[in-house]
Amino acid sequence: MFVRIFVAVTAFSFSSLAQTAADLNNYFSSSAAPTFLKAAYKARNFEPIFSRDGHWTISINDLEAIKQAIKTHGLSGGDYKIQNVIELVQQNSATDLNTELFVAENLVKSVIHTVTGRIDPRQINDDVKYTPKEFTQWNLLATVSASTFANLYNQVSPKNKFYSTLRKILARLSDIEDRNLWANIEKPATAVQLGQSHPSIAAIKAKLNLLGYGISNESVLYDAEFDGVLKGIQLDLSVPFEKGLTKDSKTWRLINSEIRSRV
């Protein structure tokens, strides 16, 4: 429905406009044009990125690669209307200036957010002391094509060790989510102490191993190794150390958290 309505509107508004450098240059001469898009197209002398002369230059495979790249950098395709973009390309072979700009607005924005982040903390709380990052790699937009656009995410992303580690963690969590491995665990009715056994302990060990805790056995025994892992989790959560595992233990914040919230 979105695509049919969108195309109907754009066909009426821009039926006489092919997506050429001259058309884009004319569009961006208006002060109402998005600044970030103008910078992107100016870097390439206003040459189109995703379409030309009424036809798409981007394929569904290109878009799927972009969708995956967005995900691997911790962003959500839904924030950039990726599914709508895919449907637009799938269902309409003809393009115009507005369809080029619709795709560009969402995809270029996602590349910028790989560098700057999607949310400015200052919009949440005025007390946040934060200097936002600026996107400066406009030169990469000068030569990018529809088929190479997915490569931009790795090119612009931070190269420090922290970001690399964060991506590895994200990849692990995304894999857990995609394979539906994150199941809720029933809390024991009574406290389970060191040296005791309970069926939930085996499930907890397996779940923590998914996160990389490296517990050597996934038995039902609450052993010293498992106790040490729980103490480490409590330290990370900044909660007091607890003796044993109860239904009210703060450790459940991790054990039964929603995997999507962690991603």
Short mmCIF file of C-alpha atoms in Angstrom, two decimals:
data_model
loop_
_atom_site.label_atom_id
_atom_site.label_comp_id
_atom_site.label_asym_id
_atom_site.label_seq_id
_atom_site.Cartn_x
_atom_site.Cartn_y
_atom_site.Cartn_z
CA MET A 1 0.00 0.00 0.00
CA PHE A 2 2.81 2.41 0.92
CA VAL A 3 4.54 1.86 -2.41
CA ARG A 4 1.38 2.30 -4.51
CA ILE A 5 0.48 5.56 -2.78
CA PHE A 6 4.05 6.84 -2.87
CA VAL A 7 4.48 6.12 -6.56
CA ALA A 8 1.10 7.63 -7.40
CA VAL A 9 2.06 10.86 -5.66
CA THR A 10 5.53 11.07 -7.15
CA ALA A 11 4.31 10.22 -10.64
CA PHE A 12 2.01 13.22 -10.44
CA SER A 13 4.58 15.55 -8.90
CA PHE A 14 7.66 14.62 -10.90
CA SER A 15 6.44 12.90 -14.06
CA SER A 16 8.37 15.39 -16.20
CA LEU A 17 11.61 15.10 -14.24
CA ALA A 18 14.23 12.48 -14.99
CA GLN A 19 16.85 11.93 -12.32
CA THR A 20 19.86 13.67 -13.84
CA ALA A 21 22.63 15.81 -12.37
CA ALA A 22 20.89 18.94 -13.63
CA ASP A 23 17.61 17.97 -11.95
CA LEU A 24 19.34 17.21 -8.66
CA ASN A 25 21.34 20.42 -8.79
CA ASN A 26 18.12 22.34 -9.35
CA TYR A 27 16.41 20.55 -6.44
CA PHE A 28 19.26 21.29 -4.03
CA SER A 29 19.30 24.96 -4.94
CA SER A 30 16.28 25.25 -2.65
CA SER A 31 16.94 26.09 1.00
CA ALA A 32 14.29 23.53 1.94
CA ALA A 33 16.45 20.63 0.71
CA PRO A 34 18.03 18.51 3.48
CA THR A 35 21.55 19.77 4.20
CA PHE A 36 23.09 16.32 4.60
CA LEU A 37 21.68 15.16 1.26
CA LYS A 38 22.93 18.27 -0.48
CA ALA A 39 26.42 17.61 0.88
CA ALA A 40 26.29 14.01 -0.35
CA TYR A 41 25.22 14.91 -3.87
CA LYS A 42 27.49 17.94 -4.08
CA ALA A 43 30.46 15.63 -3.46
CA ARG A 44 29.55 13.76 -6.64
CA ASN A 45 28.64 16.82 -8.73
CA PHE A 46 24.95 15.99 -8.22
CA GLU A 47 25.14 12.72 -10.14
CA PRO A 48 22.38 10.26 -9.07
CA ILE A 49 23.37 7.33 -6.86
CA PHE A 50 20.54 4.83 -7.13
CA SER A 51 18.83 5.49 -10.46
CA ARG A 52 19.39 7.05 -13.83
CA ASP A 53 17.22 8.09 -16.76
CA GLY A 54 14.08 6.58 -15.29
CA HIS A 55 15.52 3.22 -14.19
CA TRP A 56 16.99 1.81 -11.00
CA THR A 57 20.72 1.18 -10.84
CA ILE A 58 20.33 -0.47 -7.45
CA SER A 59 19.25 -4.11 -7.21
CA ILE A 60 17.45 -6.09 -4.52
CA ASN A 61 20.73 -7.89 -3.80
CA ASP A 62 22.39 -4.51 -3.27
CA LEU A 63 19.64 -3.52 -0.84
CA GLU A 64 19.88 -6.81 1.07
CA ALA A 65 23.63 -6.24 1.45
CA ILE A 66 22.93 -2.72 2.73
CA LYS A 67 20.31 -4.05 5.14
CA GLN A 68 22.81 -6.54 6.56
CA ALA A 69 25.54 -3.90 6.81
CA ILE A 70 23.20 -1.61 8.75
CA LYS A 71 22.44 -4.45 11.16
CA THR A 72 26.08 -5.39 11.74
CA HIS A 73 26.82 -1.82 12.80
CA GLY A 74 24.12 -1.83 15.46
CA LEU A 75 21.49 0.16 13.59
CA SER A 76 17.93 -0.90 12.82
CA GLY A 77 16.71 -1.14 9.24
CA GLY A 78 13.30 0.00 10.43
CA ASP A 79 14.70 3.43 11.31
CA TYR A 80 15.68 3.89 7.66
CA LYS A 81 12.58 2.41 5.99
CA ILE A 82 14.69 -0.33 4.39
CA GLN A 83 11.73 -2.63 3.80
CA ASN A 84 9.82 0.20 2.14
CA VAL A 85 12.82 0.91 -0.07
CA ILE A 86 13.04 -2.76 -1.06
CA GLU A 87 9.33 -2.86 -1.90
CA LEU A 88 9.63 0.34 -3.91
CA VAL A 89 12.42 -1.11 -6.05
CA GLN A 90 10.72 -4.52 -6.35
CA GLN A 91 7.36 -3.22 -7.47
CA ASN A 92 8.35 -0.29 -9.68
CA SER A 93 10.88 -0.43 -12.49
CA ALA A 94 10.34 3.22 -13.44
CA THR A 95 11.92 5.92 -11.30
CA ASP A 96 11.91 9.70 -11.01
CA LEU A 97 13.62 12.39 -9.00
CA ASN A 98 11.52 11.80 -5.92
CA THR A 99 12.17 8.06 -5.76
CA GLU A 100 15.92 8.70 -6.05
CA LEU A 101 15.69 11.18 -3.18
CA PHE A 102 13.53 8.89 -1.04
CA VAL A 103 16.07 6.07 -1.25
CA ALA A 104 19.00 8.45 -0.77
CA GLU A 105 17.51 10.18 2.26
CA ASN A 106 17.22 6.90 4.14
CA LEU A 107 20.40 5.16 3.01
CA VAL A 108 22.73 8.16 3.24
CA LYS A 109 21.32 8.94 6.68
CA SER A 110 22.11 5.39 7.83
CA VAL A 111 25.74 5.78 6.70
CA ILE A 112 26.04 9.08 8.56
CA HIS A 113 24.61 7.52 11.73
CA THR A 114 27.28 4.81 11.59
CA VAL A 115 29.69 7.64 12.46
CA THR A 116 27.59 10.06 14.51
CA GLY A 117 25.10 7.73 16.17
CA ARG A 118 21.36 7.90 15.63
CA ILE A 119 20.43 9.67 18.88
CA ASP A 120 21.82 12.92 20.23
CA PRO A 121 21.86 12.50 24.07
CA ARG A 122 21.36 16.25 24.45
CA GLN A 123 17.84 15.81 23.13
CA ILE A 124 17.12 13.47 26.04
CA ASN A 125 18.65 15.49 28.87
CA ASP A 126 20.02 19.04 28.84
CA ASP A 127 22.58 18.10 31.50
CA VAL A 128 24.42 15.70 29.19
CA LYS A 129 27.88 17.07 28.43
CA TYR A 130 28.30 15.80 24.91
CA THR A 131 29.98 17.03 21.77
CA PRO A 132 28.35 15.34 18.78
CA LYS A 133 30.53 13.78 16.13
CA GLU A 134 30.35 15.21 12.66
CA PHE A 135 30.30 13.24 9.44
CA THR A 136 33.15 14.46 7.25
CA GLN A 137 33.80 11.60 4.82
CA TRP A 138 31.78 13.15 2.00
CA ASN A 139 34.57 12.28 -0.42
CA LEU A 140 33.50 8.63 -0.21
CA LEU A 141 30.13 9.60 -1.67
CA ALA A 142 31.88 11.05 -4.72
CA THR A 143 32.66 7.68 -6.28
CA VAL A 144 30.21 5.29 -4.62
CA SER A 145 27.71 3.47 -6.81
CA ALA A 146 24.55 1.58 -5.99
CA SER A 147 26.42 -1.74 -6.17
CA THR A 148 29.21 -0.60 -3.82
CA PHE A 149 27.09 1.40 -1.37
CA ALA A 150 27.07 -1.41 1.23
CA ASN A 151 30.85 -1.08 1.53
CA LEU A 152 30.49 2.45 2.92
CA TYR A 153 29.48 1.26 6.39
CA ASN A 154 32.81 -0.47 7.03
CA GLN A 155 34.71 2.37 5.38
CA VAL A 156 33.26 5.13 7.58
CA SER A 157 32.93 3.19 10.85
CA PRO A 158 35.36 3.85 13.75
CA LYS A 159 38.59 1.86 13.60
CA ASN A 160 39.35 1.76 17.33
CA LYS A 161 39.53 -1.44 19.38
CA PHE A 162 36.45 -0.57 21.44
CA TYR A 163 34.23 -0.36 18.37
CA SER A 164 35.67 -3.61 17.00
CA THR A 165 34.92 -5.39 20.28
CA LEU A 166 31.43 -3.90 20.37
CA ARG A 167 30.72 -5.22 16.86
CA LYS A 168 31.82 -8.72 17.88
CA ILE A 169 29.45 -8.62 20.85
CA LEU A 170 26.66 -7.35 18.63
CA ALA A 171 27.30 -10.13 16.11
CA ARG A 172 27.04 -12.72 18.89
CA LEU A 173 23.78 -11.25 20.21
CA SER A 174 22.29 -10.97 16.72
CA ASP A 175 23.16 -14.60 16.02
CA ILE A 176 21.45 -15.66 19.25
CA GLU A 177 18.38 -13.64 18.30
CA ASP A 178 18.26 -14.91 14.71
CA ARG A 179 18.49 -18.54 15.84
CA ASN A 180 15.88 -18.10 18.61
CA LEU A 181 18.27 -19.47 21.24
CA TRP A 182 17.33 -17.04 24.02
CA ALA A 183 14.60 -18.74 26.08
CA ASN A 184 13.13 -17.57 29.36
CA ILE A 185 14.22 -19.66 32.36
CA GLU A 186 11.91 -20.56 35.23
CA LYS A 187 13.11 -19.17 38.53
CA PRO A 188 13.63 -21.71 41.35
CA ALA A 189 10.97 -21.56 44.05
CA THR A 190 13.60 -21.71 46.81
CA ALA A 191 17.18 -20.48 47.02
CA VAL A 192 19.80 -22.66 45.34
CA GLN A 193 23.10 -22.66 47.22
CA LEU A 194 26.67 -23.64 46.36
CA GLY A 195 26.86 -27.44 46.13
CA GLN A 196 23.15 -27.92 45.42
CA SER A 197 21.54 -28.98 42.15
CA HIS A 198 18.55 -27.59 40.28
CA PRO A 199 17.35 -28.06 36.67
CA SER A 200 17.41 -24.30 36.06
CA ILE A 201 21.16 -24.16 36.76
CA ALA A 202 21.94 -26.17 33.61
CA ALA A 203 19.73 -23.85 31.54
CA ILE A 204 21.37 -20.76 33.05
CA LYS A 205 24.87 -22.11 32.33
CA ALA A 206 23.92 -22.81 28.71
CA LYS A 207 22.46 -19.33 28.37
CA LEU A 208 25.52 -17.64 29.85
CA ASN A 209 27.77 -19.63 27.52
CA LEU A 210 25.85 -18.14 24.61
CA LEU A 211 27.10 -14.77 25.86
CA GLY A 212 30.68 -16.05 25.98
CA TYR A 213 31.15 -16.71 29.70
CA GLY A 214 32.93 -20.00 28.95
CA ILE A 215 31.51 -22.14 31.74
CA SER A 216 33.24 -25.53 31.43
CA ASN A 217 30.18 -27.65 32.19
CA GLU A 218 26.45 -27.21 31.78
CA SER A 219 25.38 -29.53 34.57
CA VAL A 220 22.60 -28.92 37.09
CA LEU A 221 25.17 -28.42 39.89
CA TYR A 222 25.67 -25.00 41.43
CA ASP A 223 29.45 -25.35 41.59
CA ALA A 224 32.28 -22.95 42.46
CA GLU A 225 32.85 -21.98 38.82
CA PHE A 226 29.18 -21.05 38.39
CA ASP A 227 29.22 -19.11 41.66
CA GLY A 228 32.23 -17.13 40.44
CA VAL A 229 30.46 -16.26 37.19
CA LEU A 230 27.40 -15.03 39.11
CA LYS A 231 29.61 -12.88 41.34
CA GLY A 232 31.16 -11.36 38.21
CA ILE A 233 27.72 -10.59 36.80
CA GLN A 234 26.65 -8.96 40.07
CA LEU A 235 29.80 -6.85 39.97
CA ASP A 236 29.02 -5.76 36.40
CA LEU A 237 25.45 -4.93 37.42
CA SER A 238 26.73 -2.92 40.41
CA VAL A 239 24.54 -4.88 42.84
CA PRO A 240 25.59 -6.43 46.18
CA PHE A 241 27.04 -9.94 46.14
CA GLU A 242 24.40 -12.53 46.96
CA LYS A 243 24.68 -15.90 48.62
CA GLY A 244 23.18 -18.43 46.25
CA LEU A 245 20.52 -17.83 43.63
CA THR A 246 16.98 -16.88 44.62
CA LYS A 247 13.91 -15.92 42.63
CA ASP A 248 14.55 -12.31 43.69
CA SER A 249 18.22 -12.29 42.71
CA LYS A 250 19.34 -9.22 40.75
CA THR A 251 21.21 -11.61 38.43
CA TRP A 252 17.92 -12.37 36.67
CA ARG A 253 18.19 -8.91 35.08
CA LEU A 254 20.73 -10.50 32.75
CA ILE A 255 19.55 -14.10 32.70
CA ASN A 256 15.97 -13.33 31.69
CA SER A 257 16.49 -10.03 29.89
CA GLU A 258 15.04 -9.61 26.41
CA ILE A 259 17.70 -10.34 23.80
CA ARG A 260 16.32 -7.58 21.57
CA SER A 261 16.95 -5.02 24.34
CA ARG A 262 20.57 -6.18 24.54
CA VAL A 263 21.00 -5.89 20.77
#
